[in-house]
CSV table of N, CA and C in Angstrom, one decimal:
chain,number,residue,atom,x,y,z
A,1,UNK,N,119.1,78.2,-9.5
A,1,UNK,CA,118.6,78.6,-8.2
A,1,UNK,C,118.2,80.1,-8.3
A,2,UNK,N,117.1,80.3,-7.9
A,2,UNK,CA,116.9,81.8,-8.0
A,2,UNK,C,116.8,82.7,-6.4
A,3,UNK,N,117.3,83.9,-6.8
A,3,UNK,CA,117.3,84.7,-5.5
A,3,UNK,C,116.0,84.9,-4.5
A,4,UNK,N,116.7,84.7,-3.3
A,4,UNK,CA,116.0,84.5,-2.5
A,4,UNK,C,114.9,83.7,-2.2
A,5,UNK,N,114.9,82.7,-2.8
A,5,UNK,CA,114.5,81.0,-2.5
A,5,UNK,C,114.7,80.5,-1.7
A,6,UNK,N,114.2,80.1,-1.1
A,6,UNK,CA,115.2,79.3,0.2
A,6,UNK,C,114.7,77.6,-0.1
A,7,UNK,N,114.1,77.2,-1.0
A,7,UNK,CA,113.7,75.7,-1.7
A,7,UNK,C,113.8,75.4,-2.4
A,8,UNK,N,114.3,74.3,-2.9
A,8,UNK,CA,114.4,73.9,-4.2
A,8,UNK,C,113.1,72.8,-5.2
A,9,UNK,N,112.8,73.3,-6.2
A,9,UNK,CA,111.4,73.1,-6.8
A,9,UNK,C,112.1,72.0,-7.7
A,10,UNK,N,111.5,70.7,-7.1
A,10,UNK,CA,111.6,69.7,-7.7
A,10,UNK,C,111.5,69.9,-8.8
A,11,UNK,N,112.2,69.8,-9.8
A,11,UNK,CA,111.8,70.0,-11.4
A,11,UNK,C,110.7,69.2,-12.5
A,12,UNK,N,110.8,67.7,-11.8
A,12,UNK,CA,109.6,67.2,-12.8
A,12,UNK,C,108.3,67.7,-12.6
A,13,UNK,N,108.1,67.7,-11.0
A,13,UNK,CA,106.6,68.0,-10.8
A,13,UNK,C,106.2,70.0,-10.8
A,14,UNK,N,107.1,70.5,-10.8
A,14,UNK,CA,107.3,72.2,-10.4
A,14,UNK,C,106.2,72.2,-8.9
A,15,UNK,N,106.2,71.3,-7.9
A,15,UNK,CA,106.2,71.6,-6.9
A,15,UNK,C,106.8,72.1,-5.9
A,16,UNK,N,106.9,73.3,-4.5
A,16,UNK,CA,107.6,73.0,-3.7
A,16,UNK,C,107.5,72.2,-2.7
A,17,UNK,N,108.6,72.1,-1.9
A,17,UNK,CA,108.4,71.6,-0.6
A,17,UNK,C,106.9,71.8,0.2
A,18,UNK,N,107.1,73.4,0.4
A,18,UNK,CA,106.5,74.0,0.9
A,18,UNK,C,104.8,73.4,1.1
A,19,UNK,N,104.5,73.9,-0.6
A,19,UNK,CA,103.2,73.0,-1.2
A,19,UNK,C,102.7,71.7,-0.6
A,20,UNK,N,103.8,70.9,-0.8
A,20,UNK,CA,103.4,69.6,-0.4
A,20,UNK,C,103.5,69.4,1.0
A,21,UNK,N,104.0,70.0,1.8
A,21,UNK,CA,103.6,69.9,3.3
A,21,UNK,C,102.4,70.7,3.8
A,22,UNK,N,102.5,71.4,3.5
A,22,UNK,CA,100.6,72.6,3.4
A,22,UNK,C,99.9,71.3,3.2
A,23,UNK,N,99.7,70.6,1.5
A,23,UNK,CA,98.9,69.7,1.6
A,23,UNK,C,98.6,68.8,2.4
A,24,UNK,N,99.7,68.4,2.8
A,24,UNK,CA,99.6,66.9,3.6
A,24,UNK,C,98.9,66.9,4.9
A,25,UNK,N,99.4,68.1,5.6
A,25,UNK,CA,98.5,69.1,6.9
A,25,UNK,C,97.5,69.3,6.3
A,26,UNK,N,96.4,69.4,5.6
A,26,UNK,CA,95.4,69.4,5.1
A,26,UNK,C,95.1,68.6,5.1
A,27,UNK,N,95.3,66.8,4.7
A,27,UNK,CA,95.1,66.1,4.7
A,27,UNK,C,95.0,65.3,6.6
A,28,UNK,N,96.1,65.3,7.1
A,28,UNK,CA,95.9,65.1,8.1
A,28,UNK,C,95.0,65.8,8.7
A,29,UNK,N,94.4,67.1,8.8
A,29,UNK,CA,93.5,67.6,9.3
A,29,UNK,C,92.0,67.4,9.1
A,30,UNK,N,92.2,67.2,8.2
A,30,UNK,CA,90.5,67.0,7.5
A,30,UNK,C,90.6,65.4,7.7
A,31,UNK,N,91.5,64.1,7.6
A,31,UNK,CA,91.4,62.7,8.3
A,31,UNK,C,90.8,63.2,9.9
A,32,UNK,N,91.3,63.7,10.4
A,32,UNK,CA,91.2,64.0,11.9
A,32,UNK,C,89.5,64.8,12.5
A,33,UNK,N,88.8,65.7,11.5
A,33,UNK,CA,87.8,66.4,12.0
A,33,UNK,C,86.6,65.3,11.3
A,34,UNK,N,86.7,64.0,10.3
A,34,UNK,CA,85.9,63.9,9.1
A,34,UNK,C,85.3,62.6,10.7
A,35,UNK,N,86.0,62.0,11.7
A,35,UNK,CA,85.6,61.3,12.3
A,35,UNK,C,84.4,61.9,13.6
A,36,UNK,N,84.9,63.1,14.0
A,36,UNK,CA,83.8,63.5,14.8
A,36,UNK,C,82.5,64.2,14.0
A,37,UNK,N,82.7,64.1,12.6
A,37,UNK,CA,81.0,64.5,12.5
A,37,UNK,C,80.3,63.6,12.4
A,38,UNK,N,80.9,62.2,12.7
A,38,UNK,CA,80.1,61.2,12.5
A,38,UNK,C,79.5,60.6,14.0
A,39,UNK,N,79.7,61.3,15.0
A,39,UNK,CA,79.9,61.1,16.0
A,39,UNK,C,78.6,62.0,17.0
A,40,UNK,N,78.0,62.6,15.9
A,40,UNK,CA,76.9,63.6,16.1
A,40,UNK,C,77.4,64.8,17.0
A,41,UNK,N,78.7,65.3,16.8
A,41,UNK,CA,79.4,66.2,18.1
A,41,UNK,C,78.5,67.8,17.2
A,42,UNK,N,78.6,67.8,15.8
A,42,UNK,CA,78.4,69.2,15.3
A,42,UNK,C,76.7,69.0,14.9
A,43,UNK,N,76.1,67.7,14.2
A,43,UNK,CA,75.2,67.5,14.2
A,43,UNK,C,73.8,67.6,15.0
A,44,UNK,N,74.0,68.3,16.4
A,44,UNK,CA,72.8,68.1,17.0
A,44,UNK,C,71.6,68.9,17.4
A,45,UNK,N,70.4,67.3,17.3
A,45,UNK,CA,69.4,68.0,16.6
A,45,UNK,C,68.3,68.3,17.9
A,46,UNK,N,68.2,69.2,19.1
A,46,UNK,CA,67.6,68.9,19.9
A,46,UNK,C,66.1,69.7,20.0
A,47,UNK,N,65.4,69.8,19.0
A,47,UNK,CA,64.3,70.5,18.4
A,47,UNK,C,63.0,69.2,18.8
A,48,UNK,N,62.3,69.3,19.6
A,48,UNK,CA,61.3,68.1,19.7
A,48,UNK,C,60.6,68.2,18.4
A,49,UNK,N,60.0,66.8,18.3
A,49,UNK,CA,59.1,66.6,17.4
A,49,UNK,C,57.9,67.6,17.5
A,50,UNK,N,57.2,68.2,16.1
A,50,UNK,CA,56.1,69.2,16.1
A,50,UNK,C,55.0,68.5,16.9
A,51,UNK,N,53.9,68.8,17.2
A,51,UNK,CA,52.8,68.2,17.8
A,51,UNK,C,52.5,67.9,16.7
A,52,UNK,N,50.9,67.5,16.5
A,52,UNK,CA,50.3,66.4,15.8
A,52,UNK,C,49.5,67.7,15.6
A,53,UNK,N,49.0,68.0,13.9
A,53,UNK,CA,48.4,68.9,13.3
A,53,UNK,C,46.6,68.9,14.4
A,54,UNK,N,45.9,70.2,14.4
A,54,UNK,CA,45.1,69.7,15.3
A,54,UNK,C,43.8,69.2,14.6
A,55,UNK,N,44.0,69.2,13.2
A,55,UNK,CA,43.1,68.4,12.2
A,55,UNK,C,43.2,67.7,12.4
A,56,UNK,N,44.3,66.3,12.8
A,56,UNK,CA,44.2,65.1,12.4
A,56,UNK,C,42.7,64.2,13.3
A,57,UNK,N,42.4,64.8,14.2
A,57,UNK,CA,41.5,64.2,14.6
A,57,UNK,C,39.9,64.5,13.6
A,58,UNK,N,39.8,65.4,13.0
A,58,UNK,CA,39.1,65.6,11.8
A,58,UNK,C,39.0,64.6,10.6
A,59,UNK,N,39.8,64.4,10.6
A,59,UNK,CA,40.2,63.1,9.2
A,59,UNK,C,40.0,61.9,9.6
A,60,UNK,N,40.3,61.1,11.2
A,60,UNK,CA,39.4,60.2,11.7
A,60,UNK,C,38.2,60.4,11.9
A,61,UNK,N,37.9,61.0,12.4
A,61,UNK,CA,36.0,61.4,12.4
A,61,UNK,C,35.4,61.2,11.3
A,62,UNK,N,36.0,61.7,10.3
A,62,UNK,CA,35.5,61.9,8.6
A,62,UNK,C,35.6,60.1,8.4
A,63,UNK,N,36.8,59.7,8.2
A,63,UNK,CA,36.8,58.4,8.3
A,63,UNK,C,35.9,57.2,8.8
A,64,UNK,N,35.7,57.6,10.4
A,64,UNK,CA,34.6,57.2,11.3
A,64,UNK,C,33.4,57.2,10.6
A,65,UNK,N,32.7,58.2,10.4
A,65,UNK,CA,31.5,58.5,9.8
A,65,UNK,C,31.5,57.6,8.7
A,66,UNK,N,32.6,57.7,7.5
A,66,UNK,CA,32.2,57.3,6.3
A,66,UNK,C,32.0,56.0,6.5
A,67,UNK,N,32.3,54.7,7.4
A,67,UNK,CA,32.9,53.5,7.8
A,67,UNK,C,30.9,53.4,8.3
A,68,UNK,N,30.5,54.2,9.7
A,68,UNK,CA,29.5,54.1,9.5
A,68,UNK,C,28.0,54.1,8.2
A,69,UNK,N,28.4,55.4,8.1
A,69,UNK,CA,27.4,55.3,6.2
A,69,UNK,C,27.5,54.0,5.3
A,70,UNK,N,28.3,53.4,5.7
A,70,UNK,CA,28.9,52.1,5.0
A,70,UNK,C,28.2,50.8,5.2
A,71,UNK,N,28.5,50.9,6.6
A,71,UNK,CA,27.5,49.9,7.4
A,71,UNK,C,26.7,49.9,7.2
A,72,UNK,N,25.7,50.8,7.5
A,72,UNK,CA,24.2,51.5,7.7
A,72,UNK,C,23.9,50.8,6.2
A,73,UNK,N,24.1,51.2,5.4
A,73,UNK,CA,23.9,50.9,4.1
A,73,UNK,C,23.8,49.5,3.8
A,74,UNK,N,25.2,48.3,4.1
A,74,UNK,CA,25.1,47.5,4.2
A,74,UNK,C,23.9,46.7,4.5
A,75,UNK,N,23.7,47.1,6.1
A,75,UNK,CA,22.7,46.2,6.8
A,75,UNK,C,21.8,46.8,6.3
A,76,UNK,N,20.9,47.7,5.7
A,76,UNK,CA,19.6,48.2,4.8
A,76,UNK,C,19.8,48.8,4.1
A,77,UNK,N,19.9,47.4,3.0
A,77,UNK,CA,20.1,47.9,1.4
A,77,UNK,C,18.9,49.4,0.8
A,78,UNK,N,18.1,48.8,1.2
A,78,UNK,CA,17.0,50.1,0.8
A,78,UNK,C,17.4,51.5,1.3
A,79,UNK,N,18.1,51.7,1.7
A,79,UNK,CA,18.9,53.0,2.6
A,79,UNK,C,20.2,53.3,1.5
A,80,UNK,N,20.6,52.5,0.9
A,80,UNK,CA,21.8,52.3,0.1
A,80,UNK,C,22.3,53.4,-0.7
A,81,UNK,N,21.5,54.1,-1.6
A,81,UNK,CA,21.1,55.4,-2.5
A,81,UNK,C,20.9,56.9,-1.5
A,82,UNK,N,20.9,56.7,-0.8
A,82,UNK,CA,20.5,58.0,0.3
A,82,UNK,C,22.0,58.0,1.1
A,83,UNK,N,22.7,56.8,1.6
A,83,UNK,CA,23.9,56.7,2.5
A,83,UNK,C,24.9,56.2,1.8
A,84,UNK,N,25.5,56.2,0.4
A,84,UNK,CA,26.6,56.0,-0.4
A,84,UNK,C,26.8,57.1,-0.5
A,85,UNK,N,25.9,58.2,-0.9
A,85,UNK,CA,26.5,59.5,-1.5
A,85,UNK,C,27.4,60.7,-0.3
A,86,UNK,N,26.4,60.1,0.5
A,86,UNK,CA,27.1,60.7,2.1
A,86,UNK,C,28.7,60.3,2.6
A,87,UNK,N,28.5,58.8,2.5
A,87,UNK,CA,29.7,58.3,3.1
A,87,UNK,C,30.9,58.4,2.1
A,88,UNK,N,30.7,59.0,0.4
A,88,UNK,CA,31.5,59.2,-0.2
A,88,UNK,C,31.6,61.2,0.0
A,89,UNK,N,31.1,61.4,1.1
A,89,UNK,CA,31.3,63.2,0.7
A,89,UNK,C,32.7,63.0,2.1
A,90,UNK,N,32.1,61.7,2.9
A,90,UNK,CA,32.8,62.1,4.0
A,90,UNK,C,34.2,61.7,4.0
A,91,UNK,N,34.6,60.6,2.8
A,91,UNK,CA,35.6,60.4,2.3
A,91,UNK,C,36.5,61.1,1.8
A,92,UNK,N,35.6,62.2,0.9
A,92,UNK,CA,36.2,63.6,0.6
A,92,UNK,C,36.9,64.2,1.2
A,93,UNK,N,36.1,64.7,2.2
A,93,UNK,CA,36.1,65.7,3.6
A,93,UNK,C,37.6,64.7,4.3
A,94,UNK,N,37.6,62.8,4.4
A,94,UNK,CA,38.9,63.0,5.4
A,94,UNK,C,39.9,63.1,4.1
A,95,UNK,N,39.9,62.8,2.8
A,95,UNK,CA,40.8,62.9,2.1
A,95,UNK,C,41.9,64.3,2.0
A,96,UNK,N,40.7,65.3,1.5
A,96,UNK,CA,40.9,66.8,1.7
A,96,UNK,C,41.6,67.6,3.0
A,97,UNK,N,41.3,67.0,4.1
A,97,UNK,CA,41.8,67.5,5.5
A,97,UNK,C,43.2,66.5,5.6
A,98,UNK,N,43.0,65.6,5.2
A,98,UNK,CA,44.4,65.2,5.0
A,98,UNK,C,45.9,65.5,4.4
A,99,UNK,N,45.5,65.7,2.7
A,99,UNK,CA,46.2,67.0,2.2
A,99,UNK,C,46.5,68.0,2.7
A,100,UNK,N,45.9,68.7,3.3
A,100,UNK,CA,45.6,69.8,4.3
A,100,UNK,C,47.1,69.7,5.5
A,101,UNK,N,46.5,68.9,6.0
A,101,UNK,CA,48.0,68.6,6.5
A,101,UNK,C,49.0,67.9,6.8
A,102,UNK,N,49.1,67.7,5.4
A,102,UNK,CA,50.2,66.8,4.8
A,102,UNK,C,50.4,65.3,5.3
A,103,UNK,N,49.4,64.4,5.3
A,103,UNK,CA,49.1,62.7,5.7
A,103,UNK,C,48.7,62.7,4.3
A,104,UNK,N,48.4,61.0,4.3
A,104,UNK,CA,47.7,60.2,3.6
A,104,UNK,C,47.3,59.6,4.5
A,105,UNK,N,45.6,59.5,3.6
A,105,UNK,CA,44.7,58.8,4.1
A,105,UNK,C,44.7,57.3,3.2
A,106,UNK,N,44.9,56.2,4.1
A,106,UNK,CA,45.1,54.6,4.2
A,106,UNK,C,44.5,54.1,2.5
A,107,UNK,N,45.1,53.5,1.9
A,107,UNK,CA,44.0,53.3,0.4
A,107,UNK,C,43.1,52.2,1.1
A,108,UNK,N,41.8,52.9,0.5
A,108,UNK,CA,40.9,52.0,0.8
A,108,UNK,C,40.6,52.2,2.1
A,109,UNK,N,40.4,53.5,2.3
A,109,UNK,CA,40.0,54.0,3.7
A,109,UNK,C,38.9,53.9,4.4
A,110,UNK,N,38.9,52.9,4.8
A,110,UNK,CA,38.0,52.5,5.6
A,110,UNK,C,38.1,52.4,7.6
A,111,UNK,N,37.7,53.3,8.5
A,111,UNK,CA,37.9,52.9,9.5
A,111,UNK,C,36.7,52.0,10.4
A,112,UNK,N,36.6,51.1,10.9
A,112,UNK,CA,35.5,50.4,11.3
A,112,UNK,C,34.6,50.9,12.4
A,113,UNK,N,33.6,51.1,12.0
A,113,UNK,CA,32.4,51.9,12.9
A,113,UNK,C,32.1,51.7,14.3
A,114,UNK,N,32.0,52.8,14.7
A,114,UNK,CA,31.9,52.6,16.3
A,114,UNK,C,30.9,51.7,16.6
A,115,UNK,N,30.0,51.6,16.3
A,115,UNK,CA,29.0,50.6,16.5
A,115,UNK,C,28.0,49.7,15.8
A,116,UNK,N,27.3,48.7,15.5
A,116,UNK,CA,26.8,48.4,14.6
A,116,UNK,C,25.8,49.1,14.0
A,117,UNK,N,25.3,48.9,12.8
A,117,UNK,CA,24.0,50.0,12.8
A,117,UNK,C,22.6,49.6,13.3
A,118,UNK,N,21.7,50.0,13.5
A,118,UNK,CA,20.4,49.5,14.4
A,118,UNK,C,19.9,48.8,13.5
A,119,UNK,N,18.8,47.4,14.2
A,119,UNK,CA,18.3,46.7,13.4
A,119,UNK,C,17.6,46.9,12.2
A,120,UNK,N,16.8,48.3,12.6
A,120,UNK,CA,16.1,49.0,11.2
A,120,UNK,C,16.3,50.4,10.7
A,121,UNK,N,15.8,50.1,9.8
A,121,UNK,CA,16.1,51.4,8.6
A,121,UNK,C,15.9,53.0,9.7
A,122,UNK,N,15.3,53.1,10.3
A,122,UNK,CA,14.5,54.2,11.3
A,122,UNK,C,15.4,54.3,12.2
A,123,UNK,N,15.7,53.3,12.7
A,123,UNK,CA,16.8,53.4,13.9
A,123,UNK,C,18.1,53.7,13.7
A,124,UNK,N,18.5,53.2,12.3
A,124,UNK,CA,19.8,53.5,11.7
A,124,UNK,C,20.2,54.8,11.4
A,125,UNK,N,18.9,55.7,10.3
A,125,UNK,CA,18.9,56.8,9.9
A,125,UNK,C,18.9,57.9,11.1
A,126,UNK,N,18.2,57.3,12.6
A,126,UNK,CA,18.8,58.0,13.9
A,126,UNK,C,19.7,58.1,13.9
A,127,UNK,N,20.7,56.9,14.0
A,127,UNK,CA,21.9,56.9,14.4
A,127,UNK,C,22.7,57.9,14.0
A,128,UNK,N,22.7,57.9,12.8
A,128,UNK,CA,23.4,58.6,11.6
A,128,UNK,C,23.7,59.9,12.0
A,129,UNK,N,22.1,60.0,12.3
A,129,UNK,CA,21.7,61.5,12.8
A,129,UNK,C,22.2,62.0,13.8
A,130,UNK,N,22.4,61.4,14.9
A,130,UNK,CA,23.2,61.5,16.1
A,130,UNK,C,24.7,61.8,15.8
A,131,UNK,N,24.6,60.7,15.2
A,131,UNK,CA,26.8,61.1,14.5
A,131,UNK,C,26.9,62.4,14.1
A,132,UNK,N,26.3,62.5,13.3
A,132,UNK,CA,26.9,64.0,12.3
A,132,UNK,C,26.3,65.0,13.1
A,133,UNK,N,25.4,65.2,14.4
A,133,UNK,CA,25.3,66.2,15.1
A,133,UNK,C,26.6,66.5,15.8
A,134,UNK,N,27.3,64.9,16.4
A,134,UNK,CA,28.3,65.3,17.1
A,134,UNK,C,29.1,66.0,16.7
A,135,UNK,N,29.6,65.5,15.3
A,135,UNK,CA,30.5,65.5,14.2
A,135,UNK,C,30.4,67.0,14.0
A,136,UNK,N,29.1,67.4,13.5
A,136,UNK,CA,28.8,68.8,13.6
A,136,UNK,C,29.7,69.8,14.6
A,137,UNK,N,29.2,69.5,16.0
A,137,UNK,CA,29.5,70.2,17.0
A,137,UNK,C,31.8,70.3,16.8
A,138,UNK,N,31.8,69.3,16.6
A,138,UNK,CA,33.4,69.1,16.7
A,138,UNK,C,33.8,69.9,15.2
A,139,UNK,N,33.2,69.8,14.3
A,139,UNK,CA,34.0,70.5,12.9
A,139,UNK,C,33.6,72.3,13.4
A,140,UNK,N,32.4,72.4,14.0
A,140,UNK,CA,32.3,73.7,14.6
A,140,UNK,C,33.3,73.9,15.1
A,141,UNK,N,33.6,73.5,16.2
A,141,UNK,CA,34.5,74.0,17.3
A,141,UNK,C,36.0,73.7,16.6
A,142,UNK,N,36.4,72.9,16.0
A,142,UNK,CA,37.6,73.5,14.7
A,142,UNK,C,37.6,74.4,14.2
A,143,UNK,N,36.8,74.8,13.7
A,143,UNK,CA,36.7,76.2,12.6
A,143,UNK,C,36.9,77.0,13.8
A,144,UNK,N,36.4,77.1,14.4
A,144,UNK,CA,36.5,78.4,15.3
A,144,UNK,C,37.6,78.9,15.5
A,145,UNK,N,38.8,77.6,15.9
A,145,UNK,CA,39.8,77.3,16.4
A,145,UNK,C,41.3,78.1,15.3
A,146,UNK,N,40.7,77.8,14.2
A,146,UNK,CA,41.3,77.5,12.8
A,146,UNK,C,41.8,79.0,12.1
A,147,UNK,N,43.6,78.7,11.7
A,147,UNK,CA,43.5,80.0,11.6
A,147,UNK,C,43.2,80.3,10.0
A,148,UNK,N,43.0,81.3,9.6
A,148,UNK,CA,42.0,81.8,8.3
A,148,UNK,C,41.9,80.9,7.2
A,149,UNK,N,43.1,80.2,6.7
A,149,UNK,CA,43.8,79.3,5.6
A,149,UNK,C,42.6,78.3,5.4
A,150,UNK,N,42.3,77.7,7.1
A,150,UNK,CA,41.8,76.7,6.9
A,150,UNK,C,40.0,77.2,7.2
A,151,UNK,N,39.5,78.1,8.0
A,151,UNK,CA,38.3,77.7,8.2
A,151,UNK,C,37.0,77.6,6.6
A,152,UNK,N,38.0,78.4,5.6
A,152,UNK,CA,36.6,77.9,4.7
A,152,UNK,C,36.8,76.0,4.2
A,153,UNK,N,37.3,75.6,4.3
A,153,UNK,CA,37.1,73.8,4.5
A,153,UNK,C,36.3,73.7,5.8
A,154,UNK,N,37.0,74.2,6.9
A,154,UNK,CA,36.3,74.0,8.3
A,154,UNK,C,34.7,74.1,7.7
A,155,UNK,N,34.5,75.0,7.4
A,155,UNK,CA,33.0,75.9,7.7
A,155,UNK,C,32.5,74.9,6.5
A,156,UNK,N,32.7,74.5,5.4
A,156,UNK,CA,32.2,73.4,4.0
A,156,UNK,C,31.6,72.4,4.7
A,157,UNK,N,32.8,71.8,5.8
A,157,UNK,CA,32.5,70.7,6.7
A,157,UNK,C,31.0,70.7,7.6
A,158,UNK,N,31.4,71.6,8.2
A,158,UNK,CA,30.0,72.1,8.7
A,158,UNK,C,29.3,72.0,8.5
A,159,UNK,N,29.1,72.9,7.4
A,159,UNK,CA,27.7,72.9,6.5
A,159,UNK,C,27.3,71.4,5.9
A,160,UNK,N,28.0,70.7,5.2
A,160,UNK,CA,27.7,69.1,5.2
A,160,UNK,C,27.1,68.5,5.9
A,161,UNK,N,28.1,68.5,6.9
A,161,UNK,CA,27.5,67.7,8.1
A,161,UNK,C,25.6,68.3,8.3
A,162,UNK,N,25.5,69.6,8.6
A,162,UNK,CA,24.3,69.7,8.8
A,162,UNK,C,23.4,69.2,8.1
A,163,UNK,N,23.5,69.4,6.6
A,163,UNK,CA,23.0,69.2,5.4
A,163,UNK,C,22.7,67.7,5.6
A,164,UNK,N,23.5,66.9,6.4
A,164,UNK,CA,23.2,65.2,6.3
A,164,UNK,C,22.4,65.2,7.1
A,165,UNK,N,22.2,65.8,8.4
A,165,UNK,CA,20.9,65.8,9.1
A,165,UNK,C,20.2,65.9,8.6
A,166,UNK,N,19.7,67.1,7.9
A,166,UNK,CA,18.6,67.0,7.0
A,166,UNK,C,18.3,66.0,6.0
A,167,UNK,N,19.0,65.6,5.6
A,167,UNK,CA,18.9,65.0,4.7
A,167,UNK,C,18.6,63.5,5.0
A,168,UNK,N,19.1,63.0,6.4
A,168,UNK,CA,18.3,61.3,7.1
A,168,UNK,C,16.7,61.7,7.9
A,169,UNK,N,16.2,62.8,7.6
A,169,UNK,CA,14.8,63.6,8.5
A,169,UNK,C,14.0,62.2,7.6
C-alpha cells in the first residue's frame, strides 16, 4: 500500500476504483444524451427552402422552343435543314443554363410544344418567328436582371435568339 492512497489498485488490471467509476458515469452519460439527438432536440433545421434559381424558367423556354423547332420541322420536312440546327442551339442554351444552376435537364429533352405548327411552311416559319421574339424579349429582361457571372450566357442567348429571327425571314 502506498502513502497517501486512499484505494486499492486491483492488481491484475492496474486499475483504480476511481477510473472505473469515472468510466461508467461516462458511459451512463453518453447512454442518456445519445437518445435526444435522435429526437431532433439539437438538430434543428429551421432555414426555409432557397427559392427556385430565377433561370429555371430560362431552361423551359429553351426547352419549349427546341420541342417547337421539332415539330415545325416534322410537319415540313423541307424546313427540316434550316429548323434542326436551331432547335439543337436551343437545346444547348437549356442544357447550359441548367449547369448554370445546378439541374439537369430530362435525357431526351424534349418538352411538348405549345402549339401545333401551322399548316404551311410560311405560317410555321411565322410562328417560329413569333416564339423567339418573345423568347427574345424574356432572355433580355434576364440579363438585365443577372448578376455579372451570368449575363454573358444571358446576352449569347439573346443574340441567338435574334439571329433565329433572322434567320426564318
Amino acid at each position: 500500500m502506498g502513502i497517501g492512497r486512499t484505494t486499492q489498485r486491483d492488481q491484475a488490471s492496474g486499475h483504480s476504483r476511481r477510473k472505473l467509476l469515472s468510466a461508467g458515469a461516462l458511459l451512463v452519460l453518453g447512454g442518456a444524451v445519445t437518445p435526444l439527438t435522435g429526437c431532433d432536440l439539437f438538430d434543428r433545421d429551421d432555414q426555409p427552402a432557397p427559392p427556385p434559381d430565377p433561370l429555371r424558367p430560362m431552361v423551359d423556354e429553351s426547352l419549349a422552343l427546341a420541342a417547337a423547332y421539332r415539330a415545325s420541322a416534322t410537319a415540313h420536312p423541307e424546313l427540316a435543314d434550316r429548323l434542326n440546327p436551331i432547335a439543337e442551339t436551343h437545346t444547348a442554351h437549356a442544357t447550359e443554363l441548367a449547369r448554370v444552376i445546378g439541374v439537369t435537364v430530362p435525357s431526351g429533352a424534349s418538352a411538348a410544344p405549345t402549339a401545333a405548327p401551322a399548316a404551311d411552311p410560311n405560317g410555321a416559319r411565322a410562328a417560329l418567328r413569333a416564339l423567339e421574339k418573345t423568347a427574345q424579349k424574356s432572355a433580355t429582361a434576364a440579363c438585365a436582371a443577372a448578376p455579372a457571372e451570368r449575363a454573358a450566357l444571358l446576352g449569347s442567348i439573346v443574340a441567338a435568339r435574334a439571329t433565329h429571327q433572322e434567320a426564318l425571314k
